[in-house]
Amino acid sequence: MNIEVQTVVEVAAYVGGGLAMGFGAIGAAIGEGYTAARANEAISRNPKISGDIFKTMLVGQAVAESASIFALVVAILLLFMKVPFPTLLKAAAILGAGISMGFGAIGSGIGSGYPAAEACCGIARQPATASRLTTNMLIGSAVCQTPAIFSMVVALMLMFINFGGASLQPTWAAYLGAGLSMGLAAIGSGFGGGLAAGASCEGISRNPGTAASVTTIMLVGQAVAQTASIFGLLVSFILMFKSFPESTALSAAMALLSAGICMGFGGIGPGIGNGMAAGGAVQWVARNVEHAGDLMRIMLVGQAVSQSTAIYAMVVSLVLIFVV
Amino acid sequence: MEPIRQTQKKYASRAMTAAIIIGLVFILAGQKPLGKGFILGTVFSVINFILMGETLPMKMSKSRGKTFFFTLFSMVFRYALMAVPLIVAIKFEQFNVVAAIFGIFMIQILILGDHVLKIIWPKRQQRI
């Protein structure tokens, strides 16, 4: 069977577009659904302020939807993109772009649902803190979107950068690996960031006087939780921009693909774990602000230990890229 | 549902004003596709936000089965709607794709910007 290169590139673009939007829709839908579920709880607790709760839910859902709109943008660009010089390498890059965006939007979509949900419940508990809670919710949700933005950047680079004279073997696997590394690693960081942001909204509603400390520790915790996705981004960049010597051996291609898989899956757990550590710290700072310093230290130590598995994954990925 | 209407009115009117001003600046600077793409994206971002808010109370007043299908239809419809400016910008050279992409995030940018400004200048906001 003789298939034209142009057809292969088109197929890759359609499959990539499908993967980008299909997977990209999962996270935002779950996040928005969770927000709505907690908004119901909030309204049943305090029906008098249902209007304010609806308003917070609407604004929270609008921001939570951003991750799936990133996916929509990449999917539409993939479906309608024109490739002037179609090559098999371009087909691999396009497929990698779809994978990066599709997986990358899952964590951020789910994660941004948490602060919105907790803000709705918090407003029902403490209506006077509505403005402060909404601000904190929006800051937390915006930081949750960072891994999805990283994924979109990698997807756009894979789609539009001309990688020129790179050899098909084994570079095709490097591009797919780049998509997998970024997309999968973004899941944990997006979700983990949401756990921290959700806990901070709950904390502020319980003890509004601690808002400044809670928001600061939330931001520090979220920043550390993003590390796993930054490792994923780093491995993606190396896979995209390092030139690999031509090799017909399948093992060379598989080493590069495995490097992406290793960093991608290896980044999920640490991202979520770091988010849990940050969420715990933020939750208890709100109850015991006098010991904020101790709680933050414990959070950072816990996050550093939890981060070690992502570092192991990155080391193995780098060995697969540079040594094997 | 007055608070929802007020929120919609606030962000929708700000988004349209910003889009018209930025679009006009681009058009006057001779970058017509950028201006038109930005305005196109923003218009659909505003429509999406209005539909989101308008369908919220409708979802609440139906049975569980109907709510599920209504929500599903509303989401599919809104996403299909958001794809329109992108497809138009890709198909027609009069609209810049990148500007249309920025336009469809206009509501989100304004919501975040509004609250970031409140943090930076809290006293000024209170006086207003």
XYZ file of C-alpha atoms in Angstrom:
452
model
C 0.000 0.000 0.000
C 1.484 3.323 -1.069
C 0.327 6.282 1.022
C 1.340 9.812 0.064
C 3.263 11.894 2.621
C 0.620 14.651 2.282
C -2.074 12.159 3.357
C 0.000 11.033 6.350
C 0.414 14.670 7.466
C -3.341 15.289 7.095
C -4.146 12.133 9.071
C -1.703 13.211 11.806
C -3.339 16.658 11.931
C -6.848 15.198 12.223
C -5.824 12.656 14.882
C -3.848 15.366 16.716
C -6.840 17.731 16.589
C -9.128 15.011 17.918
C -6.733 14.175 20.740
C -6.246 17.857 21.654
C -9.959 18.613 21.966
C -11.080 15.179 23.183
C -8.661 14.973 26.097
C -8.677 18.744 26.567
C -12.416 18.734 27.273
C -12.154 16.197 30.115
C -10.521 18.430 32.731
C -12.581 21.582 32.278
C -15.843 19.618 32.268
C -14.939 17.849 35.531
C -13.740 21.108 37.106
C -16.885 22.987 36.106
C -19.097 20.114 37.232
C -17.386 20.011 40.628
C -17.878 23.768 40.987
C -21.584 23.411 40.192
C -21.935 20.523 42.663
C -20.394 22.560 45.500
C -22.436 25.617 44.452
C -25.580 23.513 45.045
C -24.317 22.700 48.524
C -23.581 26.378 49.139
C -27.052 27.504 47.979
C -28.776 24.896 50.126
C -26.816 26.189 53.161
C -27.496 29.844 52.516
C -30.280 30.325 49.912
C -30.561 34.056 50.670
C -27.325 34.819 48.817
C -27.911 32.454 45.887
C -27.312 35.367 43.476
C -23.796 35.982 44.818
C -23.027 32.256 44.725
C -24.241 32.013 41.113
C -22.087 35.018 40.213
C -18.973 33.444 41.763
C -19.768 30.153 40.055
C -20.113 31.889 36.682
C -16.830 33.813 37.002
C -15.018 30.720 38.350
C -16.323 28.520 35.554
C -15.372 31.116 32.920
C -11.756 30.998 34.119
C -11.772 27.189 34.555
C -12.886 26.907 30.928
C -9.662 28.559 29.690
C -7.759 25.245 29.552
C -10.341 23.708 27.221
C -10.366 26.878 25.067
C -6.566 26.487 24.688
C -7.281 22.928 23.515
C -9.991 24.187 21.156
C -7.587 26.728 19.624
C -4.898 24.082 19.031
C -7.467 21.577 17.684
C -8.924 24.075 15.180
C -5.433 25.182 14.071
C -4.500 21.520 13.540
C -7.661 20.744 11.574
C -7.215 23.681 9.207
C -3.428 24.052 9.050
C -1.698 24.056 5.705
C 1.711 22.367 5.597
C 3.655 23.760 2.616
C 6.345 21.071 2.663
C 4.811 17.908 4.106
C 7.255 15.387 5.561
C 6.858 12.369 7.800
C 8.768 14.277 10.471
C 6.188 17.073 10.318
C 3.448 14.460 10.753
C 5.128 13.241 13.971
C 5.500 16.836 15.224
C 1.822 17.576 14.528
C 0.705 14.439 16.364
C 3.000 15.411 19.257
C 1.328 18.839 19.346
C -2.135 17.280 19.728
C -0.899 14.958 22.489
C 0.801 17.819 24.363
C -2.302 20.026 24.352
C -4.830 17.261 24.991
C -3.140 15.849 28.082
C -1.862 19.243 29.201
C -5.359 20.693 29.610
C -6.678 17.904 31.866
C -5.001 18.871 35.158
C -5.531 22.608 34.797
C -9.220 22.128 33.989
C -9.866 19.934 37.032
C -7.594 22.034 39.257
C -9.301 25.345 38.506
C -12.617 23.834 39.518
C -11.440 23.451 43.138
C -10.942 27.131 44.048
C -14.219 28.035 42.321
C -16.060 25.307 44.269
C -14.537 26.274 47.612
C -15.188 29.955 46.929
C -18.915 29.202 46.418
C -19.034 27.273 49.719
C -16.974 29.960 51.439
C -19.350 32.731 50.364
C -22.267 30.740 51.787
C -20.344 30.450 55.062
C -19.058 34.057 55.215
C -20.977 36.325 52.783
C -18.962 39.365 53.938
C -15.761 37.909 52.468
C -17.220 37.464 48.948
C -14.921 39.994 47.266
C -11.751 38.722 48.961
C -12.689 35.110 48.190
C -13.391 35.864 44.533
C -10.012 37.595 44.161
C -8.188 34.691 45.823
C -10.144 32.187 43.698
C -9.188 34.002 40.489
C -5.490 34.228 41.428
C -5.452 30.517 42.318
C -7.325 29.536 39.128
C -5.032 31.648 36.955
C -1.913 29.965 38.392
C -3.560 26.557 37.768
C -3.677 27.420 34.051
C 0.144 27.719 33.824
C 0.794 24.030 32.947
C -1.888 24.216 30.226
C -0.156 27.338 28.853
C 3.195 25.470 28.831
C 1.479 22.651 26.908
C 0.010 25.100 24.412
C 3.441 26.693 23.885
C 5.011 23.268 23.175
C 2.082 22.372 20.871
C 2.435 25.621 18.891
C 6.209 25.147 18.626
C 5.764 21.621 17.310
C 3.191 22.877 14.803
C 4.911 25.971 13.461
C 8.691 25.719 13.954
C 10.526 24.516 10.902
C 12.869 21.852 12.210
C 14.632 21.869 8.867
C 17.050 19.135 8.021
C 16.568 16.857 11.038
C 16.754 13.171 10.173
C 13.494 11.221 10.237
C 15.097 8.403 12.227
C 15.090 8.803 15.251
C 13.768 12.428 15.441
C 10.124 11.412 14.848
C 10.193 9.712 18.271
C 11.734 12.826 19.871
C 8.776 14.975 18.731
C 6.217 12.487 20.000
C 8.223 12.229 23.232
C 8.222 16.037 23.554
C 4.418 16.079 23.359
C 4.071 13.251 25.879
C 6.599 14.736 28.303
C 4.887 18.121 28.451
C 1.290 16.933 28.239
C 1.484 14.255 30.917
C 3.710 16.245 33.322
C 1.215 19.123 33.175
C -1.602 16.939 34.569
C -0.163 16.697 38.093
C 0.889 20.332 38.396
C -2.472 21.680 37.213
C -4.409 19.432 39.569
C -2.017 20.023 42.485
C -2.205 23.787 42.045
C -5.991 23.492 42.262
C -5.796 21.608 45.574
C -3.713 24.424 47.080
C -6.007 27.135 45.686
C -9.152 25.308 46.890
C -7.738 24.943 50.414
C -6.847 28.644 50.482
C -10.415 29.658 49.587
C -11.736 27.413 52.347
C -9.180 28.837 54.788
C -10.073 32.458 54.020
C -13.779 31.759 54.470
C -13.079 30.188 57.879
C -10.737 32.923 59.071
C -10.832 36.010 56.832
C -8.223 37.799 58.962
C -5.534 35.425 57.698
C -6.171 36.147 54.001
C -2.764 37.747 53.325
C -0.760 34.862 54.853
C -3.011 32.241 53.244
C -2.705 33.777 49.755
C 1.095 34.106 50.075
C 1.557 30.479 51.158
C -0.870 29.338 48.444
C 1.250 31.093 45.801
C 4.516 29.627 47.168
C 2.941 26.142 47.308
C 1.521 26.455 43.805
C 4.870 27.699 42.460
C 6.647 24.629 43.857
C 3.859 22.363 42.526
C 4.574 23.743 39.033
C 8.147 22.353 39.157
C 7.120 18.971 37.756
C 5.593 20.618 34.696
C 8.727 22.785 34.295
C 10.799 19.570 34.229
C 8.399 18.265 31.568
C 8.854 21.494 29.596
C 12.644 21.215 29.890
C 12.726 17.617 28.588
C 10.344 18.653 25.771
C 12.672 21.489 24.738
C 15.700 19.160 24.734
C 13.787 16.613 22.633
C 12.662 19.310 20.190
C 15.913 21.218 19.762
C 18.729 18.673 20.194
C 19.906 17.290 16.887
C 20.080 13.514 16.865
C 22.438 11.595 14.551
C 20.656 9.549 11.893
C 20.136 5.967 13.023
C 18.021 3.205 11.543
C 18.109 1.271 14.823
C 14.668 1.164 16.440
C 16.267 1.287 19.888
C 17.483 4.884 19.307
C 13.949 6.057 18.504
C 12.461 4.114 21.418
C 14.970 5.671 23.838
C 13.759 9.163 22.868
C 10.086 8.185 23.041
C 10.703 6.557 26.436
C 12.430 9.716 27.667
C 9.198 11.633 27.023
C 7.021 8.912 28.569
C 9.309 8.695 31.623
C 9.245 12.440 32.357
C 5.544 12.726 31.525
C 4.294 9.990 33.844
C 7.025 10.784 36.386
C 5.718 14.340 36.714
C 2.092 13.457 37.503
C 2.553 12.170 41.076
C 4.910 14.892 42.333
C 2.617 17.619 40.978
C -0.391 16.206 42.849
C 1.680 15.420 45.958
C 3.081 18.936 46.095
C -0.431 20.316 45.727
C -1.608 18.172 48.661
C 1.281 19.421 50.810
C 0.502 23.026 49.869
C -3.230 22.484 50.445
C -2.573 21.080 53.934
C -0.295 23.967 54.867
C -2.692 26.608 53.580
C -5.667 24.993 55.341
C -3.888 24.994 58.715
C -2.322 28.438 58.363
C -5.870 29.796 58.259
C -6.615 28.093 61.581
C -3.278 28.831 63.256
C -1.699 31.861 61.625
C 0.804 32.372 64.501
C 2.659 29.279 63.288
C 2.570 30.195 59.591
C 6.379 30.127 59.396
C 6.638 26.583 60.799
C 3.794 25.363 58.584
C 5.418 26.836 55.492
C 8.768 25.232 56.343
C 7.110 21.823 56.757
C 5.242 22.337 53.480
C 8.467 23.168 51.617
C 10.370 20.214 53.114
C 7.468 17.889 52.248
C 7.277 19.273 48.724
C 11.048 18.893 48.251
C 10.877 15.229 49.289
C 7.805 14.633 47.104
C 9.627 16.355 44.232
C 12.501 13.862 44.344
C 10.585 11.310 42.255
C 10.171 13.908 39.485
C 13.932 14.507 39.657
C 14.553 10.751 39.312
C 12.257 10.730 36.264
C 14.111 13.674 34.753
C 17.506 12.048 35.368
C 16.356 8.823 33.663
C 14.930 10.879 30.765
C 18.223 12.743 30.347
C 20.138 9.427 30.436
C 17.803 8.084 27.725
C 18.390 11.192 25.603
C 22.132 11.737 26.059
C 23.610 8.378 27.040
C 21.574 5.518 25.605
C -30.639 36.453 38.921
C -29.764 40.137 39.046
C -26.135 39.639 40.249
C -25.441 37.412 37.193
C -26.906 40.028 34.831
C -24.810 42.756 36.458
C -21.646 40.652 36.196
C -22.382 39.868 32.560
C -23.127 43.499 31.763
C -19.964 44.685 33.519
C -17.522 42.332 31.794
C -19.307 42.189 28.416
C -19.442 45.982 28.069
C -15.806 46.346 29.179
C -14.696 43.635 26.747
C -16.522 45.242 23.820
C -15.211 48.715 24.673
C -11.643 47.410 24.939
C -12.020 45.439 21.686
C -13.362 48.450 19.785
C -10.588 50.746 21.079
C -7.769 48.216 20.450
C -9.296 47.208 17.105
C -9.559 50.852 16.002
C -5.935 51.508 17.003
C -4.823 48.549 14.862
C -7.020 49.594 11.932
C -5.783 53.221 12.084
C -2.208 51.931 12.256
C -2.816 50.116 8.970
C -3.083 46.636 10.554
C -6.659 45.912 9.481
C -6.495 42.087 9.806
C -5.185 42.405 13.391
C -7.957 44.804 14.391
C -10.716 42.822 12.687
C -9.445 39.507 14.079
C -9.331 40.917 17.610
C -12.861 42.342 17.417
C -14.184 39.085 15.911
C -12.653 36.965 18.682
C -13.938 39.303 21.409
C -17.502 39.308 20.023
C -17.641 35.511 20.284
C -16.003 35.554 23.721
C -18.767 37.913 24.910
C -21.526 35.785 23.311
C -20.090 32.678 25.013
C -20.016 34.424 28.405
C -23.599 35.683 28.011
C -24.823 32.217 27.004
C -23.009 30.715 29.991
C -24.805 33.031 32.393
C -28.205 32.874 30.675
C -28.292 29.076 30.671
C -27.364 28.748 34.380
C -30.876 29.473 35.768
C -32.447 27.369 32.977
C -30.410 24.364 34.100
C -31.725 24.739 37.639
C -35.426 24.769 36.771
C -35.612 21.429 34.933
C -35.739 17.768 35.927
C -32.436 15.879 36.365
C -32.602 14.079 32.992
C -33.527 17.227 31.119
C -30.797 19.188 32.944
C -28.153 16.671 31.833
C -29.125 16.902 28.157
C -29.606 20.648 28.336
C -26.140 21.122 29.891
C -24.543 18.807 27.325
C -26.247 20.629 24.441
C -25.331 24.024 25.899
C -21.642 23.017 26.184
C -21.459 21.537 22.674
C -23.196 24.611 21.279
C -20.886 27.028 23.104
C -17.738 25.199 22.004
C -18.993 25.060 18.405
C -19.647 28.782 18.651
C -16.120 29.467 19.948
C -14.689 27.578 16.979
C -16.436 29.956 14.518
C -14.054 32.973 14.846
C -11.035 30.660 14.586
C -12.321 28.968 11.431
C -13.307 32.333 9.919
C -9.851 33.772 10.729
C -8.104 30.741 9.231
C -10.257 30.761 6.065
C -10.298 34.517 5.386
C -7.148 36.607 5.190
C -9.027 39.752 6.286
C -8.851 38.404 9.863
C -5.619 37.672 11.724
C -5.686 34.269 13.483
C -3.425 35.255 16.401
C -5.512 38.382 17.098
C -8.711 36.280 16.991
C -7.147 33.843 19.511
C -6.339 36.751 21.876
C -9.877 38.044 21.344
C -11.547 34.815 22.479
C -9.750 35.097 25.830
C -10.870 38.714 26.334
C -13.472 37.946 29.039
C -11.002 35.847 31.037
C -8.299 38.520 30.661
C -10.715 41.214 31.892
C -11.959 39.164 34.871
C -8.387 38.507 36.000
C -7.240 42.057 35.202
C -10.128 43.549 37.191
C -9.163 41.616 40.316
C -5.419 42.155 39.888
C -6.112 45.913 39.699
C -8.127 45.643 42.925
C -5.048 44.179 44.621
C -2.680 46.794 43.201
C -4.893 49.827 43.842
C -7.391 48.775 46.538
C -8.058 52.324 47.791
C -8.725 53.729 44.332
C -11.231 50.934 43.648
C -13.035 51.582 46.949
C -13.402 55.286 46.146
C -14.852 54.442 42.726
